[in-house]
Every structure is written in structure tokens, then in C-alpha cells.
Coordinates of C-alpha atoms in Angstrom, one line a residue:
X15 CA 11.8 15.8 2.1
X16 CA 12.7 13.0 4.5
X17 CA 13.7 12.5 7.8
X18 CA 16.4 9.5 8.4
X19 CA 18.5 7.7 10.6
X20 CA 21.7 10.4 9.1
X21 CA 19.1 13.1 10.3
X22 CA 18.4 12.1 13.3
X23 CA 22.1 11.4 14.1
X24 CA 22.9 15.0 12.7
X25 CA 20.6 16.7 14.4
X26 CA 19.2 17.8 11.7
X27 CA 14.9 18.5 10.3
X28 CA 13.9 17.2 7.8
X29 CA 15.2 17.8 4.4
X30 CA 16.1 16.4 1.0
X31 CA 18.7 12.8 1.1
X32 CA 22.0 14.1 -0.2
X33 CA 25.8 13.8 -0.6
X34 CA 26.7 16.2 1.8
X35 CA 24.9 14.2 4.6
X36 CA 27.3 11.4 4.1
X37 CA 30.3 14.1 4.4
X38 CA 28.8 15.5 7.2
X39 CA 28.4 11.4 8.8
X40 CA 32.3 10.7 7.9
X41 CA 33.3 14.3 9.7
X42 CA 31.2 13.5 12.7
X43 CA 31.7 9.8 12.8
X44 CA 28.5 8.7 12.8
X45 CA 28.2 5.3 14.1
X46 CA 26.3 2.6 13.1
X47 CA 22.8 1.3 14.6
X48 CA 20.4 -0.7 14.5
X49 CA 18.6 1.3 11.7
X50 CA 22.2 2.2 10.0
X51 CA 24.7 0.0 8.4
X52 CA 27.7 1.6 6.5
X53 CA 28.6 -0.4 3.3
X54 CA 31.8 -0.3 1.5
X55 CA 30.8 -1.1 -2.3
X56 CA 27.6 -2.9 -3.7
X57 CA 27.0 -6.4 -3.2
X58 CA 27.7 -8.7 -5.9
X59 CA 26.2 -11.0 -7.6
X60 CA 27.8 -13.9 -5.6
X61 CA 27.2 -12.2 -2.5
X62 CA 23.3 -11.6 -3.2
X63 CA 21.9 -13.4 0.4
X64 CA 24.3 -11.3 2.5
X65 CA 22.5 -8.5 0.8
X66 CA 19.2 -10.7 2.0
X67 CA 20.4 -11.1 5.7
X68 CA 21.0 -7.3 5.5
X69 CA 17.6 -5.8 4.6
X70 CA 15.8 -8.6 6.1
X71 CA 17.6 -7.5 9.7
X72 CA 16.1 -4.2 9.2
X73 CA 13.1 -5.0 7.9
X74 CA 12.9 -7.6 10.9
X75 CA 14.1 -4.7 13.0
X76 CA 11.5 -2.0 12.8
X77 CA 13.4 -0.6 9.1
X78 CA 16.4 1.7 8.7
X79 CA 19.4 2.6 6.2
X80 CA 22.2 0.8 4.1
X81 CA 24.3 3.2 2.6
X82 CA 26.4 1.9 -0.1
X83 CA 29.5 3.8 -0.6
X84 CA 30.8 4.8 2.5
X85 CA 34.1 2.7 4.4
X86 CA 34.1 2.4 8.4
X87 CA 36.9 3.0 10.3
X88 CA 39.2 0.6 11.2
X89 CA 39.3 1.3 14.7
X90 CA 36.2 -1.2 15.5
X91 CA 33.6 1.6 16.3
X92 CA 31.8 0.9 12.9
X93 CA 31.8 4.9 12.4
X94 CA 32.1 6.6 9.2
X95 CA 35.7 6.7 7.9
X96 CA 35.6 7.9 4.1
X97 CA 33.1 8.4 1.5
X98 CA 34.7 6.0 -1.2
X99 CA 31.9 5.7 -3.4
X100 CA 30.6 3.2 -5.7
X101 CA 31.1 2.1 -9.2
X102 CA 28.5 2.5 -11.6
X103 CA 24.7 2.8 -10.4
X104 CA 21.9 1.7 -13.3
X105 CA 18.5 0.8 -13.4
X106 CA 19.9 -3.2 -14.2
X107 CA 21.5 -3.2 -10.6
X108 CA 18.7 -1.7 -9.1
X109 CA 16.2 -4.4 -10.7
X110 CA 18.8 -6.7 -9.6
X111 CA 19.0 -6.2 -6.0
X112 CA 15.2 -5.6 -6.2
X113 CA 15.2 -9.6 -7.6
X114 CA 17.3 -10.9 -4.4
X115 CA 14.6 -8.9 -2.0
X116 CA 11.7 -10.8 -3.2
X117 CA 13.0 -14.3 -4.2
X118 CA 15.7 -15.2 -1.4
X119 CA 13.2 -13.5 1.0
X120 CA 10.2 -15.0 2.7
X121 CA 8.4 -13.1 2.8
X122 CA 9.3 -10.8 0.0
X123 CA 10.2 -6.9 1.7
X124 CA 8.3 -4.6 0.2
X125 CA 8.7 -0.9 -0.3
X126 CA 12.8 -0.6 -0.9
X127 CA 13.6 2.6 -1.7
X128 CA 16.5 3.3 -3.6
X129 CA 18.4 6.7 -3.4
X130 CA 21.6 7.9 -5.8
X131 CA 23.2 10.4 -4.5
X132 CA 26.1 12.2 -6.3
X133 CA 27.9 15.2 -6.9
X134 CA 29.3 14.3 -10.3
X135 CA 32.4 12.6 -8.9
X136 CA 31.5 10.8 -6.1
X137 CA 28.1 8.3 -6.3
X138 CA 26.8 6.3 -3.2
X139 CA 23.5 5.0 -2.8
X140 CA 21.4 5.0 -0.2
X141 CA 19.0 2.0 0.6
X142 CA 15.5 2.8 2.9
X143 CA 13.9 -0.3 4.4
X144 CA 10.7 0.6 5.7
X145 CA 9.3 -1.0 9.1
X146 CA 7.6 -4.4 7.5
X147 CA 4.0 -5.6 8.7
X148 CA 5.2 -8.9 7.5
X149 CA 8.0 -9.4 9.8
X150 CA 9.6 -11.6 10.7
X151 CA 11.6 -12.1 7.1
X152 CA 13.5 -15.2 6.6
X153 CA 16.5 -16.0 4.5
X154 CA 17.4 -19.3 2.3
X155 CA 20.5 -19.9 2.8
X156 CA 22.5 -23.1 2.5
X157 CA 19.2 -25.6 3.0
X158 CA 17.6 -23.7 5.9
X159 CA 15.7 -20.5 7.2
X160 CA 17.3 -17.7 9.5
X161 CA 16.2 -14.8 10.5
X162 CA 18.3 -12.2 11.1
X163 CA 17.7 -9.3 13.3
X164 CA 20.1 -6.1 14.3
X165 CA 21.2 -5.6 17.2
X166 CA 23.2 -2.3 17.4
X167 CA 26.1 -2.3 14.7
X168 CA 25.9 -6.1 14.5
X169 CA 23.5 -8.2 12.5
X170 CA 22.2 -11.6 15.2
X171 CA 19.6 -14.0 14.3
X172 CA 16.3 -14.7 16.4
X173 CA 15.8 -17.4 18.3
X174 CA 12.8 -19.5 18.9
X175 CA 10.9 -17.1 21.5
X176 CA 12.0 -14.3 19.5
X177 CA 10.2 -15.9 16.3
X178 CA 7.6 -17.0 18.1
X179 CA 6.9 -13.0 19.4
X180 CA 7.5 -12.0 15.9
X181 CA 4.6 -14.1 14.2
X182 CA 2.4 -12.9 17.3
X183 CA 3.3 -9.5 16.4
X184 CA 2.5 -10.0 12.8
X185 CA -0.9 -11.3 13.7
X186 CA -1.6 -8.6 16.2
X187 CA -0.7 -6.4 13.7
X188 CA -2.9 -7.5 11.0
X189 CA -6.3 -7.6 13.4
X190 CA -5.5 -3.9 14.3
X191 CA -5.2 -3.4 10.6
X192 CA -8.2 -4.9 9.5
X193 CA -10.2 -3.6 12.9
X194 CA -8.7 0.1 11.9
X195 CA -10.2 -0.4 8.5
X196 CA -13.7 -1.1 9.2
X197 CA -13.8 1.5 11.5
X198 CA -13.0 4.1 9.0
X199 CA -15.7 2.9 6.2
X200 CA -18.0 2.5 9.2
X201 CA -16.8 6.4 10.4
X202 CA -17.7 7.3 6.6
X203 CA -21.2 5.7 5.9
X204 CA -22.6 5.9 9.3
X205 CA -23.6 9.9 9.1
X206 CA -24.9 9.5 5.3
X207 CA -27.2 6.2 5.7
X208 CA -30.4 9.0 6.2
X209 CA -32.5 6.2 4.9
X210 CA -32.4 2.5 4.3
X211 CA -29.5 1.8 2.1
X212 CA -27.5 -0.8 1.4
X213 CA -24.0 0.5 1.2
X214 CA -20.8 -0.5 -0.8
X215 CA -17.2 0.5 1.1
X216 CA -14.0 0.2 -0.1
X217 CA -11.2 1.2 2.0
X218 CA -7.3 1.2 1.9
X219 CA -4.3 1.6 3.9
X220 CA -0.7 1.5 3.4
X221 CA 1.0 -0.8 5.1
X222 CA 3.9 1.7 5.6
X223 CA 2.1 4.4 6.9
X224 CA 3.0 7.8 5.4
X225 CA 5.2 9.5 8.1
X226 CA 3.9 12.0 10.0
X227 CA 6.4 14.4 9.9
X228 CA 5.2 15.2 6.5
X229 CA 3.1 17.9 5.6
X230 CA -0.1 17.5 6.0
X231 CA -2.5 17.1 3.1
X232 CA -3.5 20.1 1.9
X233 CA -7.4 20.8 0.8
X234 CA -5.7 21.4 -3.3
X235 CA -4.1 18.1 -3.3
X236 CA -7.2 16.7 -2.1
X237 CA -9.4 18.0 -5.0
X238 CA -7.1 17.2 -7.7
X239 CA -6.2 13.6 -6.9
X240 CA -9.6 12.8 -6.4
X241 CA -11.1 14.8 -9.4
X242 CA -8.3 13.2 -11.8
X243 CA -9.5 9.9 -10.3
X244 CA -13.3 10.1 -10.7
X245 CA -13.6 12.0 -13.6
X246 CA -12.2 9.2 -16.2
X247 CA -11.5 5.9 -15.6
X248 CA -9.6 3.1 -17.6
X249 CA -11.5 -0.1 -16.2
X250 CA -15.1 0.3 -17.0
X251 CA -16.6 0.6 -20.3
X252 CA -18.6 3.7 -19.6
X253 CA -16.8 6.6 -18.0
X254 CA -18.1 9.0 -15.3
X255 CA -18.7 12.0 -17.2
X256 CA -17.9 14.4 -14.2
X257 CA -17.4 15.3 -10.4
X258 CA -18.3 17.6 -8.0
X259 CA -16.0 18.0 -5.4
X260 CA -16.9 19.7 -2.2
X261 CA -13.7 19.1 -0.1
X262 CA -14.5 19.8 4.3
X263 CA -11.5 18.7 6.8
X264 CA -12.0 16.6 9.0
X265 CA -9.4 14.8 12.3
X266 CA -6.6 14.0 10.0
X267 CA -8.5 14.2 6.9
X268 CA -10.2 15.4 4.0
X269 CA -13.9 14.1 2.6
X270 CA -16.5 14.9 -0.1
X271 CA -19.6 13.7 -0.6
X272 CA -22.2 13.6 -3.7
X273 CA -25.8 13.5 -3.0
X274 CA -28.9 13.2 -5.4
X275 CA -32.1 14.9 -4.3
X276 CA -31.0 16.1 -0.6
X277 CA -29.8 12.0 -0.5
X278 CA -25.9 10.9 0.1
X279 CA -25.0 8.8 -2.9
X280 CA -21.2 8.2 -1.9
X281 CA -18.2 9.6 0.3
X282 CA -14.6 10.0 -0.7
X283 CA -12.1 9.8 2.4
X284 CA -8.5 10.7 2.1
X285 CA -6.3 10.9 5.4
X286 CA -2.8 12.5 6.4
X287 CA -1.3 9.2 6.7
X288 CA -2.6 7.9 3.2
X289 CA -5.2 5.9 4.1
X290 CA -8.3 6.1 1.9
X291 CA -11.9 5.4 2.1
X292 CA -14.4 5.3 -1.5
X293 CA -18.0 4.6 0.1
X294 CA -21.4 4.3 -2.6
X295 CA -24.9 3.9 -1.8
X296 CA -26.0 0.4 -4.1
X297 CA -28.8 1.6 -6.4
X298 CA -32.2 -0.5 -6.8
X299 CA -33.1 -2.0 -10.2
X300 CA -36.1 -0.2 -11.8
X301 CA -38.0 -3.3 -10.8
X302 CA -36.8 -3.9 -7.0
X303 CA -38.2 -5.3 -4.8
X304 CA -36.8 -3.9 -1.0
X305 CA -32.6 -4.6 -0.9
X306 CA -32.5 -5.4 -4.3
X307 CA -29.3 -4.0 -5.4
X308 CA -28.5 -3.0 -9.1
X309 CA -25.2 -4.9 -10.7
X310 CA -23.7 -1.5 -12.0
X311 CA -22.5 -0.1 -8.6
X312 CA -21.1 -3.9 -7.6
X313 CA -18.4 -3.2 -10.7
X314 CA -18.0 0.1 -11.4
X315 CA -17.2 1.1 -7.3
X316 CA -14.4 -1.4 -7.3
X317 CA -12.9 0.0 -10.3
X318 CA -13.3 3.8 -9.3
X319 CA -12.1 2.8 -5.9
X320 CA -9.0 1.1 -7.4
X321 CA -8.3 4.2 -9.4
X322 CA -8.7 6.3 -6.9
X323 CA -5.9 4.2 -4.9
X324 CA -3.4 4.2 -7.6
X325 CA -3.8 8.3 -7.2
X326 CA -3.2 8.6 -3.7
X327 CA -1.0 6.6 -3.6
X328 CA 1.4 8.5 -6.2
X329 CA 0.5 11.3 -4.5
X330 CA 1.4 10.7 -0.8
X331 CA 3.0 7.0 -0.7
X332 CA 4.5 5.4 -3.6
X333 CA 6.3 3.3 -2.3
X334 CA 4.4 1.4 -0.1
X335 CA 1.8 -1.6 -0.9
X336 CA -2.1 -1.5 0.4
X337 CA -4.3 -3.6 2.0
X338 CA -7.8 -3.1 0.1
X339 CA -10.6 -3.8 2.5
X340 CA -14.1 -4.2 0.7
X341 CA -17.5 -4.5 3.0
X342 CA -20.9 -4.4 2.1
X343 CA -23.7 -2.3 5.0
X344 CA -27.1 -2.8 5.4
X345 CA -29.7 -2.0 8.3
X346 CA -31.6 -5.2 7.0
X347 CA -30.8 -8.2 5.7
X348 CA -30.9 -10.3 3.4
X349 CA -29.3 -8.6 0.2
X350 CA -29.9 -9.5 -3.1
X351 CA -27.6 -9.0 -6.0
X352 CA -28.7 -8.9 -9.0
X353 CA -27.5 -9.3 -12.4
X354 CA -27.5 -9.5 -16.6
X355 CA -28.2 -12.4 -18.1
X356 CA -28.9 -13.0 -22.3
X357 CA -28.6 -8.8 -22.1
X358 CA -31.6 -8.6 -19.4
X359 CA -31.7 -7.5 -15.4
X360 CA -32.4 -11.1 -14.5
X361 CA -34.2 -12.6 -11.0
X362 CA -32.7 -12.7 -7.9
X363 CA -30.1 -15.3 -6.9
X364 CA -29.0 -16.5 -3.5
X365 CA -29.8 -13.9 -0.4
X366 CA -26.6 -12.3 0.7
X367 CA -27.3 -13.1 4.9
X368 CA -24.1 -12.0 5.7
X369 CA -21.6 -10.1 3.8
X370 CA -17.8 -11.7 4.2
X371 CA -15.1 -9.0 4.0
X372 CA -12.9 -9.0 1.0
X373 CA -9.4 -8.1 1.4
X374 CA -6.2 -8.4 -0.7
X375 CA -2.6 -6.8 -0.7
X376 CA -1.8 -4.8 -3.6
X377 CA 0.6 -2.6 -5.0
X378 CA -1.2 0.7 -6.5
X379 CA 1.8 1.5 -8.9
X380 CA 1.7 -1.9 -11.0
X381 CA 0.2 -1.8 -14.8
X382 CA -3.1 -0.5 -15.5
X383 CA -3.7 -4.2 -17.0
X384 CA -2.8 -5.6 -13.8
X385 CA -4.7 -3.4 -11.8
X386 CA -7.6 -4.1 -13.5
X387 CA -7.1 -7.8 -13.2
X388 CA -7.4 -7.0 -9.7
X389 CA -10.6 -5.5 -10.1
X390 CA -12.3 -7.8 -11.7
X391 CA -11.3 -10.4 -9.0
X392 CA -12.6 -7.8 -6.4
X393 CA -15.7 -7.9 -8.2
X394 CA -16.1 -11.5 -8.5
X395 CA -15.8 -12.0 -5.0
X396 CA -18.2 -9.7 -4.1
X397 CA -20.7 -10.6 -6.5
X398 CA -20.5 -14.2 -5.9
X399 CA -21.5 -14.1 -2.5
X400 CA -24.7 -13.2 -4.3
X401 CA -24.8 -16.0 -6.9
X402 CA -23.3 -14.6 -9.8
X403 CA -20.3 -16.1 -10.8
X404 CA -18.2 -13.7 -13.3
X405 CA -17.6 -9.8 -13.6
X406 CA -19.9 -8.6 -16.7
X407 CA -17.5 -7.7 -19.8
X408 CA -20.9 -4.5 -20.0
X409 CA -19.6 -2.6 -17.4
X410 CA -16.0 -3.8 -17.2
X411 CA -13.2 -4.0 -19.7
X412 CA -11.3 -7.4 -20.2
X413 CA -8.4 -5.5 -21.6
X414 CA -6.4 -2.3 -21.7
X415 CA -3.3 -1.4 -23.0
X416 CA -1.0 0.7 -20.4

């Protein structure tokens, strides 16, 4: 179920993407916007950075809708005149137009959705381009940058205030991102830290939010995405061998927590609009001294966290990347991370004084090998703010085959 630009213009709910939308555009004579541009055919091959210009002017524009098969009238309103169709749709000209997104564009747009929708005779294809964090996108064309922009039925560029509010937006953007982050790991570990702990957050959002005029998430697909996800994972070399969930709502939300001897050992946060939050209290060697923190937890969270991602994100945004924020809390500093050497715990190394943030961009539906690629460079830079200097092949795998 979806909710478009043809919806809106319909006056229609919610409901599936199909052919009869477009008939029901052509009868009405749905005009275009600026988040809906009627396309004739496909674009081809030679013609790839007007397909740029096109989804960069909606990404650039707050997103919106190519439709691929549908002729305008030729009365200059740009309204819906026939449903012509398109030749033959394949997964090679989806890779394709998928190719001209991320290489002609700078930044690449993420998150193209691509729709075919057919009744057996007639096939168009419908193109979503989500609202882009990264705006603005530029084109290389002819040995320069543009940006394009729509405004109404026609596609302008931006000029130099315009770009320079665009980049403005895009940090702005970014600070509220990484501000709305911290404030749900710190929402999540605040109520458990009963007692001094050092604390281990991993927290995720999509960077095209899920849209809220989905249903919400249920307490069932809550428990299974996150019992699938903890119960076995790929990464680390020994498995979790189960998990109790315990699901309570919450604003927006659902959590579970696991707790060891009346104690909160870690939180799992999902949220309506697919943000996620995996928190773990940091266990103690057997021979700590106070804020020593074991090296298990320091790989094994990362990697549970990550899997947990790649579920929720099948589940309630697939099409949209993350930013993963990781952040380390303490009621006393320093930390100390510590770590196997020759097979033993070995000594501390450098006091962590203060943790610094790590935070990448990924995409949760790339190969498992990939993904755990990503871990391990997660867990690198977390543990060598400590002094260690590479991920330990005991608790992680080097390899996995997808």
C-alpha cells in the first residue's frame, strides 16, 4: 500500500500502484507537478543524463513520480493524454537506469523505486524518487555541474542562492539527524543504567523515513524481526543461542529488554518510522579493575546490531539507506578497553577520556559479506579509540558466503 502523487491527485487513500490509476490519470487529465512528470517511452541509452536532470529535479525537489509510459496532450497543459505504454521492461534496464542514478549523479540518489505495472497488454513503469537528505544533486553534463530543480510541470536549474540554501539545508539536516539519534540511544539507556555501567548504543535511522501513513508497527512484527535477528547470527563466530522477548509499546514504538539478576543487560528499540535502537551494558573481565570493559560485547554488539538493521529494514523500509550511529556511555570516565593478545585477556591500553561517535551510511540490503565488512570497520573504530588496532578473527568471522 502506498500513497502517491496519482493518489493524491485522484483523491484517492492509500492503496496498491496499479494500471488502472494511470487510466484513471488519462480520463481525468491529471496534470503534471512538481512531484509528477509524464513520460512518453523509456530513456535511452544516449539520452541517459536527461534521465539524470529528471530524478535529480525531484530528488532536489522534495521527491515525486516519473511515469514511463504515459503521452501528454498536445494541448500544452502537460495533462495525461493516452496510456501508450512501453516496450519491454527487464531487470537489465532497470540495472541500467539504476547505473546512470549513481554515476552521472553527485551525489548518487538513493532509494529509486521501480514499479511495473501491467495488465498483460499494456506495461508502464512507474519511477518513486524519495525526498533526498543529500540534496542538492548535481548533473555532469557537457564539462560542468547543474542542478536542476522542478518547478511545476517544468524542470529549471538553481541558481547560486538557491545552492547555497540547499547545502545549508543539507547540513541542518544532518545535525538534526545525528542530534535525533543520540537522543533516542540516550531515551533507551538512561532508565536501565540502575548501576554504574558502561554502556554500548547502536542506533539507526533511515534516511527516507518510513511514511506515516502506514500502519503502524504491530507488537507480532516486532517480536519476530527481532527474535529472527538475535537468535542466529552470520558475523560472529559464536552464535546467541536464544532470546527472550518481552515486547511493551511505547510513543511510537516498541522495546524489550534482557536483564540478568534483577540487572538491564541491553534494550532493543524499534519505531513506527523505522528507526532502530540495539543498546548493551559492556561486561567486566573476570579480572577488572572499575570501567574495565570486556572485548566480547565491543564485536559481537556491532554485529547483532547490524543484523538486526538488515531485519527491520526488510521489514518496514527496504528501500531506503541508514545512518548507523554508534556511542559509548559512562557515568565515569576513563574507559578501558581491553583485549586478546597471544590467546590471553591482556592489560589495559590507552584510557578512553572521551568516546568520539561513530557514524557511517549504509545500505541494510547489500551482501551478507559486505555487511560484515562493515562490521568489522564498526568495530575497529570503536576499539581503537582504546588502543587496539584490529577486530579479533575469535569473536568475528573474516568471511561468509551469502
Amino acid at each position: 500500500m502506498v500513497f502517491t502523487p496519482l493518489h493524491r491527485e485522484l483523491g484517492l487513500e492509500p492503496s496498491d500502484l496499479t494500471l488502472d490509476l494511470l487510466h484513471a490519470a488519462v480520463e481525468h487529465g491529471v496534470r503534471e507537478l512538481d512531484d509528477l512528470d509524464w513520460k512518453k517511452a523509456l530513456p535511452v541509452k544516449e539520452r541517459h543524463e536527461e534521465f539524470a536532470k529528471d530524478v535529480a529535479a525531484m530528488a532536489n525537489s522534495g521527491g515525486g513520480m516519473l511515469v514511463f509510459g504515459v503521452q501528454e496532450r498536445d494541448d500544452r497543459t502537460s495533462a495525461a493524454g493516452a496510456l501508450v505504454g512501453v516496450d519491454a521492461w527487464n531487470d537489465n534496464e532497470e540495472r541500467r537506469l539504476r547505473q546512470v542514478a549513481y554515476s552521472v549523479l553527485q551525489p548518487p540518489v538513493h532509494g529509486l523505486s521501480f514499479r511495473e505495472l501491467t495488465d498483460g497488454d499494456v506495461r508502464a513503469v512507474a519511477l518513486t524518487v524519495p525526498a533526498s537528505s543529500d540534496a542538492p544533486h548535481l548533473v555532469w553534463s557537457r564539462d560542468k555541474f547543474t542542478a536542476p530543480i522542478r518547478y511545476g510541470a517544468q524542470t529549471e536549474y538553481m541558481n547560486e542562492r538557491q545552492l547555497e540554501d540547499a547545502y545549508a539545508a543539507r547540513r541542518q539536516a544532518r545535525t538534526d539527524l545525528a542530534t535525533r539519534l543520540q537522543d533516542a540511544a540516550t531515551n533507551a539507556v538512561l532508565p536501565l543504567a540502575t548501576r554504574p555501567q558502561v554502556w554500548l548504543s547502536l542506533t539507526a535511522a533511515p534516511t527516507t523515513p518510513r511514511p506515516s501513513y502506514l500502519p503502524r508497527l504491530t507488537e507480532r512484527e516486532f517480536s519476530t524481526m527481532v527474535s529472527k535477528a538475535l537468535v542466529w547470527n552470520p558475523f560472529v563466530v559464536v552464535s546467541p543461542t536464544g532470546v527472550g522477548i518481552e515486547p511493551r509499546p511505547r510513543y511510537r514504538r516498541w522495546t524489550t529488554t534482557d536483564s540478568f539478576q534483577g540487572v538491564s543487560e541491553r534494550a532493543v528499540e524499534v519505531h513506527d518510522d523505522g528507526t532502530m535502537v540495539y543498546a548493551v551494558a559492556l561486561h567486566q573481565p573476570p579480572d577488572a579493575q572499575e570501567l574495565d570493559v570486556h572485548p566480547k560485547a565491543l564485536h559481537e554488539a556491532p554485529a547483532a546490531a547490524v543484523w538486526l538493521l538488515r531485519h527491520v529494514s526488510a521489514a518496514l523500509n527496504p528501500s531506503s539507506n541508514y545512518v548507523l550511529r554508534v556511542n559509548l556511555h559512562s557515568d565515569a570516565w576513563p574507559v578501558y578497553f581491553r583485549t586478546y593478545e597471544r590467546s590471553r585477556l591482556a592489560r589495559r591500553h590507552s584510557p578512553v577520556v572521551r568516546f568520539e561517535p561513530v557514524e557511517l551510511t549504509i545500505d541494510p540490503q547489500i551482501t551478507k559479506q559486505r555487511l560484515l565488512d562493515l562490521v568489522r570497520t564498526l568495530v575497529a573504530d570503536i576499539i581503537n579509540q582504546g588502543g587496539s588496532e584490529q577486530p579479533s578473527n575469535i569473536y568475528l568471522h573474516r568471511t561468509i558466503s551469502d
